Structure formats: C-alpha cells, structure tokens
Amino acid sequence: MNNKDFQKELAQRLSLTQKEVANYLADFTACMAECFTKGESITFSKLGTLSPRKKVARTTTLPNSQEKITVPEKTVLTFKTAVSYKEKLNQINHE
Amino acid sequence: MNKKINSSDLAEMLVENYGFDKKLANNFVKEFQKTIVDGLEKDKIVKINGLGTFKLTLIAERKSVNVQTGEAIIIPQHYKVTFVADNSVKTLLNTPVTPGAIDPLKKMAEQANEINDILKDFNNNNSSDSTNKDNTTDSNSPKDTEKPEDNTQTTEQEKEKTEEPNIEIKNIPTTKSYKWLIWTSLICLLLMIGGGVYYLYSDEINRFFQKEQITEQVVIEEPAPTKPTEEPEPSETSVFQQEIDYSETLTTETIRKGTRLAYFATQYYGHPDFWIYIYEANKDIIKDPSNVLIGTQIKIPKLPAELIDATNENAINFAISLAEKRN
C-alpha cells in the first residue's frame, strides 16, 4: 500500500475527497514531526508508539584501513508495536 | 523531556495549531491508525509520505532458551512490524544539532512575540493613562513566570524584558510616524517634479517618441531591398522556392534497430524536423517514412546550407510544411 492507496482508503473512510485528505495528511505529518523534534513520543493505542531516540556519538574503526572515525550523535525515529497489536499479529499466524 | 502523547492529545494539537475541525481531528487520528493496521494486514506494507514506512515481516521460527529455567524452547514463526522513518523526518530530527541549546532561543522568541502583542495593545489604548499600563504588565508577568518550569534563569530574563517595554513604548510610535511623514513627503515631491517636467517638455517628449516610431519603420523597410542585392543567387526565399536537388549525396547509411529518419536528420543537419529531405531523396526505396525496414540503405542528400539552418525558424517551418504536404 503506497501513499496514494493510503490516501484513497482514508478518504473513503472519512467520506472526504482524496485531495482534502492529502492536505490534512500533510498537516498531520507536519504536526507529528513537530512533536518528534521536541523529543515527544506519540502513542497510537491500536498500533504502537513512535518515539525519537537519541544515539550518542561513538568512535569506530574502519575494518579495512584500521582508521578511527567518530560517528556523530543523531536522533532516530523508533517504533514499538503495541502489546495488543502484537497479540493480534501472533493470532493471525496461528490460524 | 520525554513527554508521551496519545491520540487524543494529537487531535487537540491538530485543532489548535492547524485549524482542524474538532470532530474531524478525532476521527482522522482514529481512522489513521485503523487504516495503517488494515493496510498492513492487506498488503504487509504501508507507505506514508512525510512519516515513514510500516512493514510486516515474517520472522522464521528459531530455537531459544528460556532464560529462567534453561529449558530449550522453539519460538514459533511470527509477524513483526518494522518501521523506517521517511528521509524528510530523519533530516528534520537531525537539523537542530543540540536541541537543548535551541529551546531557550525558541522561548525567547515566544517572549518577544508576547511583548510585541502587549506593545500593540498599548498602541491601541494610547489614550489610557500610564498607570493602567503598569497594571497590565504586572498582570502579564506572573503568567510568563509560570510557563517555563525548568530553568529559573529565563524567568529572570523575562522579568527584565517585561520591564523594558515601559521605556520603549513612548519612542516607537513617534519614530514610526516620522518615518511615514518623510516617506510620504518624498513621494509627493517626486510626483510634483515629474508632473512639472512633463508639463514643460511635453511637446519635445511627444516629438521624441514620434521620431522613434519613424526610425523603427525605416528599420523594418530596410532589410527587404538590401538582401537580394547583396546575395542574389542563394538568398533564402529563392532556396525555398526552388525545386530541391537531391542528386548530390553526402553519404549512405543503413537503417539499424532504433534509428529513424529524424535521427539521421539531427546527426547530419542538426534538427530532427529536416527528416523530410532524407525521405524525399529516398522516395523510391522508402514507402512509409515512419516505418522504415531495418537494413535498407538510404542516401543522405547534400543540401544548401540555408535550407538546413537549424537556427533559422523559416527553414524549420518550411521543412515542417513540406512534411505536411506529403501527408
């Protein structure tokens, strides 16, 4: 399901046009990105939690030249599946 | 620092910051996660621009050991949701190098905005007494001190800042009005000077423009008579009127897969629209110019330079009109 399909599906469920949904979705993602930059994590109860996580700067050695380089610190967006959704997923497999 | 936001908070934010309808915002967030869940079930992948990609991956069964009892167990195969953030989000997250350092700056900006608002209020209520002003700032300052809970330094800065505006208030509006006066008077002066000049020299200006028109007309008339005298034989008009001579050939080419007449036209004449000349020269071999058989030998005719001048629009248009005639 790519972005377009997703928009289509959402538009159908909300009974809006796809163009409107595209605009709302852009605002929505912008809103979420703003939260992430503030260091806040977002929880969707049925899906899971999206949270920005800071990775500390570290030094590594290149395996081929033994050169030491420093990897700068960065923040990454991580996702943790909600427990309820995990159980649901496990059930799918058992059937 | 690590505040958690649930879907209802998110909906509230959408209403406040992005002007969503309250009902719509709640519905949107709800359906958003539902569609992701359903989409994952259906296609095992959901891509959302500006956020990232959710993917369902199947983890094969593997052996493991129960940590507490040391018992060997098999973890059955199962699905796992993986998420990869969109590049735009990645860069957004990493643009502020040290988020801690920028936060106070943002707070300062917010404070500045608040002070600006207060200033505007003062400008509106200029008629009210100065005692009123002091009261309003006092009522505002406790609000400000409540907001930043963490650092006391900024609150001190705020206090200083809220005291400053009292001094500035009287200066700002007066300098602004002076600036306006100066600008308006300057514009008026310029307009007056312009009007005066036009009035004085209107006759000369009109004459000047008329002269220009006359000279332009002259320029237009000139080229026509001069050209034929300079180059009587190969002039452009005569080339286009003449019957085109295809007897001379530059080279011969064989049609390969993927080559068309237009391809040879660009190669030898510099413009794809000149393909018509190649077709004309090989009329006896080629039946359909848009579908030439592979392996046929065609002659590339040698043509006068004016006819295949890719920079000349006339030449191109002539070739196009020729091609249309053939159709």
XYZ file of C-alpha atoms in Angstrom:
422
model
C 0.000 0.000 0.000
C 1.741 3.154 -1.099
C 0.943 6.713 -0.144
C -1.701 7.109 -2.829
C -3.554 3.942 -1.855
C -3.396 5.000 1.744
C -4.907 8.384 0.928
C -7.626 6.739 -1.110
C -8.530 4.374 1.701
C -8.555 7.154 4.286
C -10.674 9.350 2.029
C -13.208 6.565 1.701
C -13.405 6.001 5.431
C -13.760 9.696 6.266
C -16.044 10.318 3.274
C -13.822 13.150 2.049
C -12.178 13.757 -1.299
C -8.679 12.452 -1.815
C -7.356 15.981 -2.291
C -8.719 17.109 1.056
C -7.262 14.072 2.749
C -3.881 14.761 1.134
C -3.914 18.257 2.627
C -4.991 17.036 6.041
C -2.403 14.285 5.950
C 0.357 16.785 5.170
C -0.701 18.852 8.193
C -0.969 15.744 10.299
C 2.518 14.510 9.477
C 3.898 18.015 9.991
C 2.268 18.087 13.416
C 3.786 14.741 14.313
C 7.209 15.752 13.042
C 6.995 18.838 15.246
C 6.317 16.640 18.267
C 9.250 14.401 17.385
C 11.623 17.331 17.122
C 10.534 18.368 20.616
C 11.510 14.903 21.814
C 7.955 13.776 22.406
C 6.774 10.293 21.557
C 3.390 9.563 20.040
C 1.307 6.572 21.023
C -1.406 5.048 18.873
C -3.193 2.635 21.163
C -4.017 0.139 18.435
C -0.745 0.372 16.535
C 2.163 1.265 18.759
C 4.472 4.044 19.794
C 6.660 6.217 17.629
C 9.420 7.807 19.615
C 12.554 9.740 18.744
C 15.634 8.260 20.316
C 18.995 9.869 20.672
C 22.037 7.920 19.547
C 25.188 9.019 21.317
C 28.286 9.838 19.320
C 30.777 6.976 19.234
C 34.118 6.092 17.752
C 34.581 3.143 15.453
C 37.458 1.755 13.475
C 37.122 1.081 9.799
C 37.704 -2.630 9.300
C 39.674 -2.300 6.064
C 42.038 0.542 6.979
C 42.034 0.452 10.815
C 41.262 4.157 10.697
C 39.437 5.586 13.693
C 36.412 7.674 12.908
C 33.817 9.326 15.104
C 30.178 8.751 14.296
C 28.325 11.938 15.308
C 25.289 11.780 17.552
C 21.918 11.668 15.892
C 18.277 11.146 16.671
C 16.355 8.313 15.057
C 12.660 7.571 14.997
C 11.870 4.184 16.503
C 8.660 2.231 16.515
C 7.450 -0.154 19.174
C 4.457 -2.312 18.447
C 1.592 -2.085 20.922
C 1.115 -5.206 23.021
C -2.474 -5.653 21.917
C -1.459 -5.433 18.271
C 1.374 -7.903 18.804
C -1.042 -10.451 20.203
C -3.327 -9.879 17.270
C -0.452 -10.484 14.878
C 0.521 -13.706 16.629
C -3.030 -14.920 16.334
C -3.033 -14.377 12.597
C -0.133 -16.719 12.246
C -1.650 -19.479 14.366
C -4.795 -19.725 12.353
C 11.748 15.877 28.306
C 10.346 12.593 27.023
C 6.705 13.514 27.059
C 4.238 10.955 25.809
C 1.425 11.988 23.551
C -1.625 9.864 22.929
C -4.051 10.119 20.063
C -6.464 12.471 21.825
C -3.617 14.899 22.612
C -2.631 14.718 18.976
C -6.176 15.536 17.888
C -6.195 18.519 20.247
C -2.944 19.758 18.733
C -4.405 19.481 15.256
C -7.366 21.567 16.312
C -5.244 24.234 17.974
C -2.285 24.566 15.624
C -3.653 23.517 12.251
C -7.264 24.642 12.450
C -8.833 21.215 12.148
C -12.461 20.699 12.998
C -12.669 19.009 16.396
C -14.785 16.121 15.233
C -12.692 15.641 12.122
C -9.425 15.675 14.062
C -10.591 12.907 16.398
C -11.942 10.904 13.523
C -8.826 11.471 11.453
C -6.426 10.193 14.099
C -8.657 7.216 14.773
C -9.022 6.240 11.143
C -5.361 6.950 10.508
C -4.186 4.153 12.759
C -7.022 1.893 11.698
C -6.108 2.218 8.043
C -2.478 1.500 8.851
C -3.449 -1.653 10.719
C -5.810 -2.787 7.973
C -3.367 -1.864 5.236
C -0.640 -3.876 6.918
C -2.929 -6.852 7.100
C -3.782 -6.500 3.425
C -0.519 -5.576 1.716
C 2.034 -6.081 4.507
C 3.426 -2.614 3.759
C 2.097 0.901 4.280
C 3.994 3.907 2.991
C 3.129 7.359 4.279
C 4.862 10.392 2.847
C 6.276 12.667 5.495
C 6.284 9.964 8.147
C 7.756 6.659 7.019
C 7.089 3.098 6.017
C 5.455 0.404 8.097
C 6.231 -3.134 7.062
C 5.125 -6.532 8.238
C 7.965 -9.020 8.137
C 7.719 -12.712 8.817
C 10.205 -13.944 11.388
C 11.024 -17.612 10.929
C 10.825 -19.958 13.877
C 14.011 -20.385 15.862
C 15.376 -22.200 18.815
C 15.886 -20.370 22.027
C 16.393 -20.986 25.694
C 14.116 -19.970 28.492
C 16.244 -17.584 30.483
C 14.776 -18.521 33.849
C 14.671 -22.328 33.620
C 17.331 -23.059 30.984
C 14.769 -25.057 29.077
C 15.160 -25.257 25.294
C 12.130 -23.786 23.532
C 11.155 -23.004 19.980
C 9.907 -19.533 19.182
C 7.248 -20.035 16.501
C 7.325 -18.019 13.318
C 5.513 -14.733 13.683
C 4.959 -11.357 12.092
C 6.757 -8.278 13.263
C 6.073 -4.644 12.417
C 9.140 -2.725 11.341
C 9.208 0.984 10.772
C 11.616 3.056 8.710
C 11.341 6.816 9.036
C 10.937 8.996 5.967
C 14.065 10.878 4.903
C 12.365 14.210 5.490
C 11.639 13.263 9.095
C 15.178 11.998 9.539
C 16.669 15.262 8.407
C 14.161 17.253 10.459
C 15.120 15.348 13.580
C 18.810 15.931 12.982
C 18.826 19.554 11.859
C 18.937 21.047 15.367
C 22.402 19.845 16.408
C 21.801 20.258 20.132
C 18.091 20.503 20.836
C 18.744 21.656 24.393
C 20.553 24.774 23.202
C 17.838 25.850 20.817
C 14.950 25.518 23.246
C 15.764 28.679 25.219
C 16.081 30.565 21.909
C 12.586 29.483 20.988
C 11.361 30.578 24.391
C 12.984 33.966 23.855
C 11.212 34.267 20.514
C 7.924 33.447 22.188
C 8.582 36.057 24.829
C 9.408 38.590 22.149
C 6.110 37.810 20.466
C 4.254 38.267 23.728
C 5.953 41.599 24.314
C 5.054 42.620 20.789
C 1.419 41.803 21.451
C 1.495 43.837 24.633
C 3.064 46.742 22.743
C 0.321 46.586 20.158
C -2.269 46.696 22.897
C -0.605 49.777 24.302
C -0.607 51.470 20.940
C -4.289 50.812 20.603
C -5.073 52.165 24.046
C -2.810 55.205 23.821
C -5.490 57.387 25.342
C -5.480 55.451 28.617
C -3.275 56.595 31.479
C 0.223 55.383 32.218
C -0.939 53.860 35.491
C -3.118 51.461 33.552
C -0.106 50.318 31.581
C 1.778 49.353 34.719
C -1.153 47.338 35.940
C -1.473 45.361 32.725
C 2.215 44.456 32.633
C 2.038 43.313 36.224
C -0.842 41.057 35.421
C 1.028 39.641 32.444
C 4.326 38.941 34.155
C 3.082 36.295 36.585
C 1.664 34.374 33.639
C 5.048 34.406 31.992
C 6.826 33.138 35.059
C 4.534 30.170 35.324
C 5.229 28.822 31.846
C 8.892 27.753 31.984
C 9.071 25.493 34.993
C 12.554 24.099 34.468
C 15.004 26.958 34.329
C 14.802 29.964 36.588
C 17.293 31.934 34.519
C 14.883 32.543 31.706
C 12.232 33.768 34.102
C 14.664 36.393 35.300
C 15.318 37.422 31.735
C 11.624 37.678 31.217
C 11.227 39.990 34.147
C 13.923 42.252 32.760
C 12.276 42.176 29.385
C 8.825 42.960 30.652
C 10.232 45.976 32.443
C 11.999 47.271 29.363
C 8.936 47.856 27.179
C 7.650 50.574 29.526
C 10.562 52.770 28.463
C 10.390 51.899 24.792
C 6.666 52.374 24.330
C 6.832 56.151 24.088
C 9.628 56.156 21.495
C 8.464 53.591 18.983
C 5.217 55.155 17.726
C 6.775 58.614 17.324
C 9.735 57.408 15.222
C 7.346 55.378 13.104
C 5.140 58.391 12.363
C 8.231 60.469 11.482
C 9.331 57.820 9.022
C 5.902 57.840 7.419
C 5.889 61.615 7.149
C 9.299 61.650 5.475
C 8.349 58.928 3.007
C 5.043 60.450 2.008
C 6.553 63.893 1.564
C 9.363 62.418 -0.575
C 6.892 60.628 -2.835
C 4.789 63.781 -3.166
C 7.879 65.802 -4.099
C 8.902 63.282 -6.751
C 5.414 63.280 -8.249
C 5.355 67.094 -8.374
C 8.761 67.240 -10.072
C 7.715 64.596 -12.571
C 4.493 66.437 -13.376
C 6.327 69.732 -13.819
C 8.917 68.209 -16.123
C 6.252 66.559 -18.213
C 4.279 69.780 -18.493
C 7.308 71.796 -19.551
C 8.743 69.337 -22.040
C 5.590 67.541 -23.203
C 5.995 68.749 -26.782
C 9.586 67.576 -27.019
C 8.782 64.242 -25.468
C 5.992 63.660 -27.954
C 8.283 64.570 -30.823
C 10.937 62.218 -29.485
C 8.519 59.276 -29.405
C 7.241 60.048 -32.890
C 10.819 60.127 -34.155
C 11.458 56.720 -32.640
C 8.421 55.297 -34.366
C 9.620 56.684 -37.677
C 13.080 55.209 -37.222
C 11.567 51.846 -36.390
C 9.536 51.885 -39.568
C 12.649 52.688 -41.515
C 14.462 49.744 -39.965
C 11.680 47.412 -40.986
C 11.667 48.605 -44.547
C 15.420 48.421 -44.987
C 16.284 44.710 -44.955
C 13.987 43.698 -47.778
C 15.624 45.667 -50.560
C 19.224 45.150 -49.355
C 19.181 41.364 -49.165
C 18.578 40.473 -52.775
C 21.225 42.933 -53.920
C 23.867 41.503 -51.611
C 23.323 37.821 -52.350
C 21.274 37.408 -55.456
C 21.815 33.682 -56.066
C 21.486 31.726 -52.793
C 19.081 34.050 -50.930
C 16.680 32.337 -48.543
C 13.473 32.969 -50.404
C 14.871 31.606 -53.625
C 16.139 28.431 -51.928
C 12.694 27.692 -50.547
C 11.020 28.362 -53.879
C 13.482 26.327 -55.898
C 12.965 22.706 -56.663
C 15.197 20.865 -54.172
C 18.031 18.962 -55.779
C 18.617 15.553 -54.251
C 21.167 14.313 -56.790
C 24.219 15.027 -54.637
C 24.718 12.691 -51.679
C 26.858 13.162 -48.598
C 26.959 9.531 -47.516
C 24.838 6.439 -47.384
C 23.527 4.980 -44.175
C 21.877 1.714 -43.260
C 18.807 1.702 -41.042
C 19.510 -0.144 -37.824
C 17.218 -1.035 -34.998
C 16.132 2.120 -33.177
C 17.280 4.577 -35.830
C 14.777 6.749 -37.619
C 14.993 9.337 -40.337
C 14.764 12.073 -37.695
C 17.817 10.579 -36.025
C 19.878 10.970 -39.198
C 18.419 14.417 -39.708
C 19.708 15.591 -36.334
C 23.052 13.901 -36.981
C 23.695 15.452 -40.378
C 21.570 18.599 -40.441
C 21.292 19.459 -36.758
C 17.496 19.333 -36.441
C 15.025 16.411 -36.398
C 12.428 18.276 -38.481
C 14.669 18.073 -41.563
C 13.966 14.345 -41.949
C 11.650 15.175 -44.842
C 14.622 15.887 -47.133
C 16.081 12.452 -46.458
C 12.731 10.911 -47.222
C 12.398 12.913 -50.428
C 15.831 11.756 -51.587
C 14.960 8.098 -50.933
C 11.360 8.191 -52.050
C 11.842 5.235 -54.383
C 13.092 2.985 -51.537
C 11.066 4.152 -48.568
C 7.327 3.686 -48.712
C 6.310 4.742 -45.216
C 8.679 7.290 -43.602
C 7.504 6.443 -40.070
C 8.188 2.748 -40.528
C 11.406 2.085 -42.413
C 12.604 -1.501 -42.761
C 15.789 -2.415 -40.931
C 18.747 -2.912 -43.268
C 17.649 -0.562 -46.056
C 20.398 1.631 -47.480
C 19.430 5.280 -47.621
C 21.197 8.261 -49.152
C 21.785 11.379 -47.111
C 21.423 14.221 -49.639
C 23.762 17.182 -49.743
C 21.685 20.309 -49.332
C 22.324 24.071 -49.461
C 23.249 25.460 -46.058
C 20.302 27.881 -45.915
C 17.835 25.049 -46.244
C 19.144 23.114 -43.261
C 19.940 26.017 -40.960
C 18.756 24.722 -37.577
C 18.961 28.228 -36.094
C 16.640 29.652 -38.716
C 12.952 29.301 -37.910
C 11.944 29.788 -41.504
C 13.955 26.774 -42.620
C 12.415 24.579 -39.926
C 8.908 25.786 -40.706
C 9.495 25.157 -44.398
C 10.553 21.582 -43.691
C 7.506 21.022 -41.489
C 5.177 22.411 -44.149
C 6.808 20.154 -46.728
C 6.226 17.140 -44.499
C 2.583 18.102 -44.012
C 2.105 18.370 -47.765
C 3.355 14.826 -48.248
C 0.825 13.554 -45.762
